[in-house]
Amino acid sequence: MNRSLFLTRSLVLALPLGMASLSGVARGAELDFYRDVYPFLKGNCISCHNKTTTKAGLNMETPELMIKGGDSGPSIVPGKSGESLLVEASVHSTSIEMPPSKNKTGARNLTEAEIAQLRQWIDEGAKSSKQEIRQVAWQALAAEVDPIYAVTMTEDGRFVACGRGNRVFLYDLAEQRLVAGIGDGPDGTAHRALVNSLAFSPDGNRMASGSYREVKIWKKRQEPAVARPANAGAAAVASALFPDGRRIVAADETGGLFLLEASTGKILRRIEMAMVGKDPILAVSPDGTRVAVFSAGGDLAVWKVNDGALITRQSDAGNIASLTWSGDGRNL
């Protein structure tokens, strides 16, 4: 009983507004489809009757398509709301109940005011109108809004990327440094809205970033291979790249071991005390602190990079064609 009173009072309070609206129409202002009808059809009817999801063969995105109708014929008859199937289904006066009481789109029954507007629009000829496209004025994300919602790592564990606000940053874990900010916006941003997801491709050469209604694919810039002189006094006969990609260890024909800068070929220093034999094969440990050297004749030695101290040596290692370290750096 209390509920009925509440509903009655609500309708009484709403009535003047409805009367004001209808009185405005009575003075000669016809209803506009996109302004007055489309908004309530969009969420409650068009969600199931559109170009993508055309249930019962009916598309309700335009008046022309509603007049064309679907499997049950035209959904509206211009000038005749009483003969229009859409109105009959909306008031549940036939076996067709629209929207269905159990639907997955959240559609609700049209209100009495909405049905009245639908009837009036049909009786006025179900005329189409020009749809005004509202331009969205995007505003820059505030500088203090910079939460991290997404993190991803390459499969080799070398690089990690995170989304901070609407920006993406790439870090080198081996060197513990920021490599770069990733973005194509004029201010260096990757997206307009917050970065919600990140993922590297298996080879680490591409990364996907996701934001509000947007996914971008970023490709790693491949640096061209450039041959640079080693600036050494004697010719290098073997070399190996450090895991950080910034240094090279090289053995020359005199048996010396040298550290070189990978980007320029400049000799940084000689690894003192370390000596290698003929036809050496080199391998740098994962942490970059040791160099394993195999020489013709079966000599296998491991040297410290910082001071050239000998860690271990085996003189009868046999014939070895290549060297590599285990991921944890404990075995060769």
Coordinates of C-alpha atoms in Angstrom, one line a residue:
M1 CA 0.0 0.0 0.0
N2 CA 2.8 2.4 0.9
R3 CA 4.5 1.5 -2.4
S4 CA 1.3 2.4 -4.4
L5 CA 1.2 5.8 -2.6
F6 CA 4.8 6.4 -3.5
L7 CA 4.3 5.6 -7.2
T8 CA 1.2 7.7 -7.3
R9 CA 2.9 10.7 -5.8
S10 CA 5.8 10.3 -8.2
L11 CA 3.5 10.3 -11.2
V12 CA 1.7 13.3 -10.0
L13 CA 4.9 15.2 -9.5
A14 CA 6.2 14.2 -12.9
L15 CA 2.9 15.1 -14.7
P16 CA 3.5 18.8 -15.0
L17 CA 6.8 18.2 -16.7
G18 CA 5.2 15.8 -19.2
M19 CA 2.4 18.2 -19.8
A20 CA 4.8 21.1 -20.4
S21 CA 6.7 18.9 -23.0
L22 CA 3.6 17.9 -24.8
S23 CA 2.2 21.4 -24.8
G24 CA 5.4 22.6 -26.5
V25 CA 4.8 20.0 -29.2
A26 CA 1.2 21.1 -29.6
R27 CA 2.3 24.6 -30.5
G28 CA 3.8 23.2 -33.7
A29 CA 7.3 21.7 -32.8
E30 CA 7.5 18.2 -34.2
L31 CA 9.5 15.6 -32.5
D32 CA 13.0 15.0 -33.8
F33 CA 14.0 11.4 -34.2
Y34 CA 17.6 11.6 -33.1
R35 CA 16.9 14.1 -30.4
D36 CA 13.6 12.8 -28.9
V37 CA 13.3 9.1 -29.9
Y38 CA 16.7 7.6 -30.7
P39 CA 18.1 8.0 -27.1
F40 CA 15.6 5.7 -25.5
L41 CA 15.6 3.3 -28.4
K42 CA 19.4 3.0 -28.4
G43 CA 19.7 1.4 -25.0
N44 CA 16.5 -0.7 -25.0
C45 CA 15.9 -1.7 -28.6
I46 CA 18.9 -1.0 -30.9
S47 CA 21.3 -2.9 -28.7
C48 CA 19.7 -6.1 -30.2
H49 CA 18.6 -4.7 -33.5
N50 CA 21.5 -3.2 -35.3
K51 CA 23.9 -3.9 -38.2
T52 CA 26.0 -6.2 -36.1
T53 CA 23.3 -7.9 -34.1
T54 CA 20.2 -8.1 -36.2
K55 CA 17.8 -10.2 -34.2
A56 CA 14.7 -11.3 -36.1
G57 CA 16.2 -9.7 -39.1
L58 CA 15.3 -6.2 -37.8
N59 CA 17.7 -3.2 -37.8
M60 CA 16.4 -0.2 -35.9
E61 CA 19.3 2.2 -36.3
T62 CA 17.3 4.5 -38.7
P63 CA 13.6 5.2 -39.5
E64 CA 14.1 3.8 -43.0
L65 CA 15.3 0.5 -41.6
M66 CA 12.4 0.3 -39.2
I67 CA 10.0 0.9 -42.0
K68 CA 11.7 -1.8 -44.0
G69 CA 11.2 -4.1 -41.0
G70 CA 12.4 -7.7 -40.4
D71 CA 11.1 -11.2 -40.3
S72 CA 7.7 -10.1 -38.9
G73 CA 7.3 -7.2 -41.4
P74 CA 7.6 -3.4 -40.9
S75 CA 8.1 -2.4 -37.3
I76 CA 6.5 1.0 -37.8
V77 CA 3.9 2.3 -40.2
P78 CA 4.3 6.1 -40.7
G79 CA 1.3 8.0 -39.6
K80 CA -0.3 5.0 -37.9
S81 CA 1.1 4.3 -34.5
G82 CA -1.9 2.0 -33.7
E83 CA -0.8 -0.3 -36.5
S84 CA 2.9 -0.3 -35.7
L85 CA 4.3 -3.5 -34.4
L86 CA 7.0 -1.6 -32.4
V87 CA 4.4 0.2 -30.4
E88 CA 2.4 -3.1 -29.8
A89 CA 5.5 -4.9 -28.6
S90 CA 6.5 -1.9 -26.4
V91 CA 3.2 -1.9 -24.6
H92 CA 3.1 -5.8 -24.5
S93 CA -0.3 -5.9 -26.2
T94 CA 0.7 -8.8 -28.4
S95 CA 2.5 -12.1 -28.0
I96 CA 5.7 -10.1 -28.7
E97 CA 7.2 -8.6 -25.6
M98 CA 10.0 -6.2 -26.2
P99 CA 12.4 -5.9 -24.7
P100 CA 12.3 -9.5 -23.3
S101 CA 12.1 -9.5 -19.5
K102 CA 15.2 -11.7 -19.4
N103 CA 17.8 -10.1 -21.7
K104 CA 21.6 -9.8 -21.5
T105 CA 21.9 -6.2 -22.6
G106 CA 20.3 -4.5 -19.6
A107 CA 17.4 -3.3 -21.8
R108 CA 14.3 -2.1 -19.8
N109 CA 10.6 -1.6 -20.7
L110 CA 9.9 1.8 -22.2
T111 CA 8.2 4.2 -19.9
E112 CA 4.7 5.6 -20.5
A113 CA 6.2 8.9 -21.5
E114 CA 8.6 7.3 -23.9
I115 CA 5.8 5.2 -25.5
A116 CA 3.8 8.4 -25.9
Q117 CA 6.7 10.1 -27.6
L118 CA 7.1 7.1 -29.9
R119 CA 3.4 7.1 -30.8
Q120 CA 3.5 10.9 -31.5
W121 CA 6.7 10.6 -33.7
I122 CA 5.1 7.8 -35.8
D123 CA 1.8 9.7 -36.1
E124 CA 3.8 12.7 -37.3
G125 CA 5.1 10.5 -40.2
A126 CA 8.1 8.8 -38.6
K127 CA 10.3 11.3 -40.2
S128 CA 14.1 11.0 -40.1
S129 CA 16.3 13.8 -39.0
K130 CA 20.0 14.8 -39.2
Q131 CA 22.1 13.1 -36.5
E132 CA 24.4 15.6 -34.8
I133 CA 27.7 14.1 -34.1
R134 CA 29.0 15.5 -30.8
Q135 CA 32.7 16.1 -31.0
V136 CA 34.5 14.9 -27.9
A137 CA 36.9 17.5 -26.5
W138 CA 39.6 15.4 -24.9
Q139 CA 41.5 16.9 -22.0
A140 CA 45.0 16.1 -21.0
L141 CA 45.4 13.7 -18.1
A142 CA 46.4 15.5 -15.0
A143 CA 50.1 15.2 -14.2
E144 CA 49.5 13.8 -10.7
V145 CA 47.4 10.9 -12.1
D146 CA 50.1 8.4 -12.8
P147 CA 49.2 5.0 -11.3
I148 CA 50.9 1.8 -12.6
Y149 CA 48.2 -0.6 -13.7
A150 CA 50.2 -2.7 -16.1
V151 CA 53.6 -4.3 -16.2
T152 CA 55.2 -6.7 -18.7
M153 CA 58.6 -8.4 -19.1
T154 CA 60.4 -9.9 -22.0
E155 CA 60.7 -13.7 -21.9
D156 CA 64.5 -13.5 -21.4
G157 CA 64.0 -11.3 -18.4
R158 CA 66.1 -8.5 -19.8
F159 CA 63.5 -5.7 -20.3
V160 CA 60.4 -4.7 -18.4
A161 CA 57.8 -2.1 -19.4
C162 CA 55.2 -0.4 -17.2
G163 CA 52.3 1.9 -17.9
R164 CA 52.4 5.0 -15.6
G165 CA 49.3 7.1 -16.2
N166 CA 49.0 7.4 -20.0
R167 CA 52.7 6.9 -20.6
V168 CA 54.8 3.7 -21.1
F169 CA 58.3 3.3 -19.9
L170 CA 60.9 0.7 -20.8
Y171 CA 63.6 -0.4 -18.4
D172 CA 66.8 -2.5 -18.7
L173 CA 67.0 -4.8 -15.7
A174 CA 70.5 -5.9 -16.5
E175 CA 71.8 -2.3 -16.3
Q176 CA 69.1 -1.2 -13.9
R177 CA 68.3 1.9 -15.9
L178 CA 65.4 3.6 -17.8
V179 CA 65.9 3.0 -21.5
A180 CA 63.2 5.2 -22.9
G181 CA 59.7 6.5 -22.7
I182 CA 57.5 4.9 -25.4
G183 CA 54.9 7.2 -27.0
D184 CA 53.7 8.8 -30.2
G185 CA 51.9 11.8 -28.7
P186 CA 53.4 15.3 -29.0
D187 CA 54.0 15.3 -25.3
G188 CA 55.4 11.8 -25.3
T189 CA 52.2 10.0 -24.1
A190 CA 51.2 6.6 -25.4
H191 CA 47.5 7.0 -25.0
R192 CA 44.9 9.6 -24.1
A193 CA 43.5 7.6 -21.2
L194 CA 45.3 5.4 -18.6
V195 CA 47.3 2.4 -19.8
N196 CA 45.5 -0.7 -18.6
S197 CA 47.4 -3.5 -20.2
L198 CA 50.8 -4.4 -21.7
A199 CA 52.2 -7.5 -23.3
F200 CA 55.5 -8.3 -25.1
S201 CA 55.6 -10.6 -28.1
P202 CA 57.5 -13.9 -27.5
D203 CA 60.6 -12.5 -29.3
G204 CA 60.5 -9.2 -27.4
N205 CA 60.5 -7.2 -30.6
R206 CA 56.9 -6.0 -30.3
M207 CA 54.8 -4.8 -27.5
A208 CA 51.0 -4.2 -27.2
S209 CA 49.5 -1.5 -25.0
G210 CA 45.8 -1.2 -24.2
S211 CA 43.8 1.8 -23.0
Y212 CA 40.2 3.0 -23.2
R213 CA 38.9 1.6 -26.6
E214 CA 42.4 1.6 -28.0
V215 CA 45.2 -0.9 -28.6
K216 CA 48.6 0.0 -30.0
I217 CA 51.4 -2.2 -31.3
W218 CA 54.9 -0.9 -30.8
K219 CA 57.8 -2.3 -32.7
K220 CA 61.4 -2.3 -31.5
R221 CA 63.7 -0.1 -33.6
Q222 CA 66.3 -2.2 -35.2
E223 CA 69.7 -0.5 -35.3
P224 CA 71.6 -1.1 -38.5
A225 CA 74.8 -3.2 -38.2
V226 CA 77.8 -1.0 -38.5
A227 CA 81.4 -2.3 -38.9
R228 CA 83.8 -0.3 -36.7
P229 CA 87.6 -0.8 -36.4
A230 CA 88.7 -2.2 -33.0
N231 CA 91.6 0.3 -32.8
A232 CA 93.8 -2.5 -31.5
G233 CA 97.5 -2.8 -32.2
A234 CA 97.2 -6.4 -33.3
A235 CA 94.4 -8.1 -35.2
A236 CA 91.5 -9.6 -33.2
V237 CA 91.1 -13.3 -33.6
A238 CA 88.0 -13.9 -31.4
S239 CA 85.4 -11.8 -29.6
A240 CA 82.2 -12.1 -27.5
L241 CA 79.5 -9.6 -26.6
F242 CA 78.6 -8.9 -23.0
P243 CA 75.0 -9.5 -21.9
D244 CA 74.4 -5.7 -21.6
G245 CA 75.3 -5.3 -25.2
R246 CA 77.5 -2.4 -24.4
R247 CA 80.9 -4.0 -24.3
I248 CA 82.9 -6.6 -26.2
V249 CA 85.8 -8.8 -25.0
A250 CA 88.3 -9.6 -27.8
A251 CA 91.4 -11.7 -28.0
D252 CA 94.2 -10.6 -30.3
E253 CA 96.9 -12.6 -32.1
T254 CA 99.4 -11.8 -29.3
G255 CA 97.3 -13.7 -26.7
G256 CA 95.9 -10.6 -24.9
L257 CA 92.4 -10.0 -23.8
F258 CA 90.8 -6.6 -24.3
L259 CA 87.6 -4.8 -23.3
L260 CA 86.1 -2.7 -26.1
E261 CA 83.1 -0.3 -26.3
A262 CA 80.6 -1.9 -28.6
S263 CA 79.2 1.3 -30.0
T264 CA 82.6 2.8 -31.1
G265 CA 85.1 -0.1 -31.1
K266 CA 87.3 1.9 -28.7
I267 CA 89.6 -0.1 -26.4
L268 CA 88.6 0.5 -22.8
R269 CA 91.4 -1.5 -21.2
R270 CA 93.3 -4.7 -21.4
I271 CA 92.4 -7.5 -19.0
E272 CA 95.7 -7.7 -17.1
M273 CA 97.2 -11.1 -16.5
A274 CA 94.8 -12.9 -18.7
M275 CA 96.5 -14.7 -21.6
V276 CA 94.9 -16.9 -24.3
G277 CA 96.3 -19.5 -26.6
K278 CA 95.9 -20.2 -30.3
D279 CA 92.4 -20.1 -32.0
P280 CA 90.5 -19.1 -28.9
I281 CA 86.8 -19.3 -28.3
L282 CA 85.3 -16.8 -25.8
A283 CA 82.1 -16.7 -23.7
V284 CA 81.1 -14.1 -21.2
S285 CA 79.2 -15.1 -18.0
P286 CA 75.5 -13.9 -17.7
D287 CA 76.5 -11.4 -15.0
G288 CA 79.4 -10.1 -17.1
T289 CA 82.1 -10.7 -14.4
R290 CA 83.9 -13.7 -16.0
V291 CA 85.3 -14.7 -19.4
A292 CA 85.7 -18.3 -20.3
V293 CA 88.4 -19.0 -22.9
F294 CA 89.1 -22.2 -24.8
S295 CA 92.3 -22.5 -26.8
A296 CA 93.5 -25.0 -29.3
G297 CA 95.2 -27.9 -27.6
G298 CA 92.4 -28.4 -25.0
D299 CA 93.2 -25.5 -22.6
L300 CA 90.1 -24.1 -20.9
A301 CA 90.4 -21.2 -18.5
V302 CA 88.0 -18.8 -16.7
W303 CA 89.3 -15.2 -16.0
K304 CA 87.8 -12.4 -13.9
V305 CA 87.0 -9.4 -16.0
N306 CA 87.8 -6.7 -13.5
D307 CA 91.4 -7.7 -12.6
G308 CA 92.2 -10.6 -14.9
A309 CA 92.7 -13.1 -12.1
L310 CA 92.6 -16.8 -13.0
I311 CA 89.5 -18.5 -11.5
T312 CA 90.0 -22.0 -12.8
R313 CA 91.9 -23.8 -15.6
Q314 CA 91.6 -27.2 -17.2
S315 CA 94.4 -28.2 -19.6
D316 CA 92.7 -31.3 -21.1
A317 CA 89.3 -30.1 -22.0
G318 CA 89.4 -32.0 -25.3
N319 CA 88.1 -30.6 -28.6
I320 CA 85.5 -27.8 -28.1
A321 CA 83.7 -26.1 -31.0
S322 CA 81.7 -23.5 -29.0
L323 CA 81.2 -22.3 -25.4
T324 CA 78.1 -21.0 -23.5
W325 CA 77.2 -20.4 -19.9
S326 CA 74.1 -21.8 -18.1
G327 CA 71.5 -19.2 -17.2
D328 CA 72.6 -19.0 -13.6
G329 CA 76.3 -18.7 -14.5
R330 CA 77.3 -21.7 -12.5
N331 CA 78.2 -24.1 -15.4
L332 CA 79.8 -24.0 -18.8

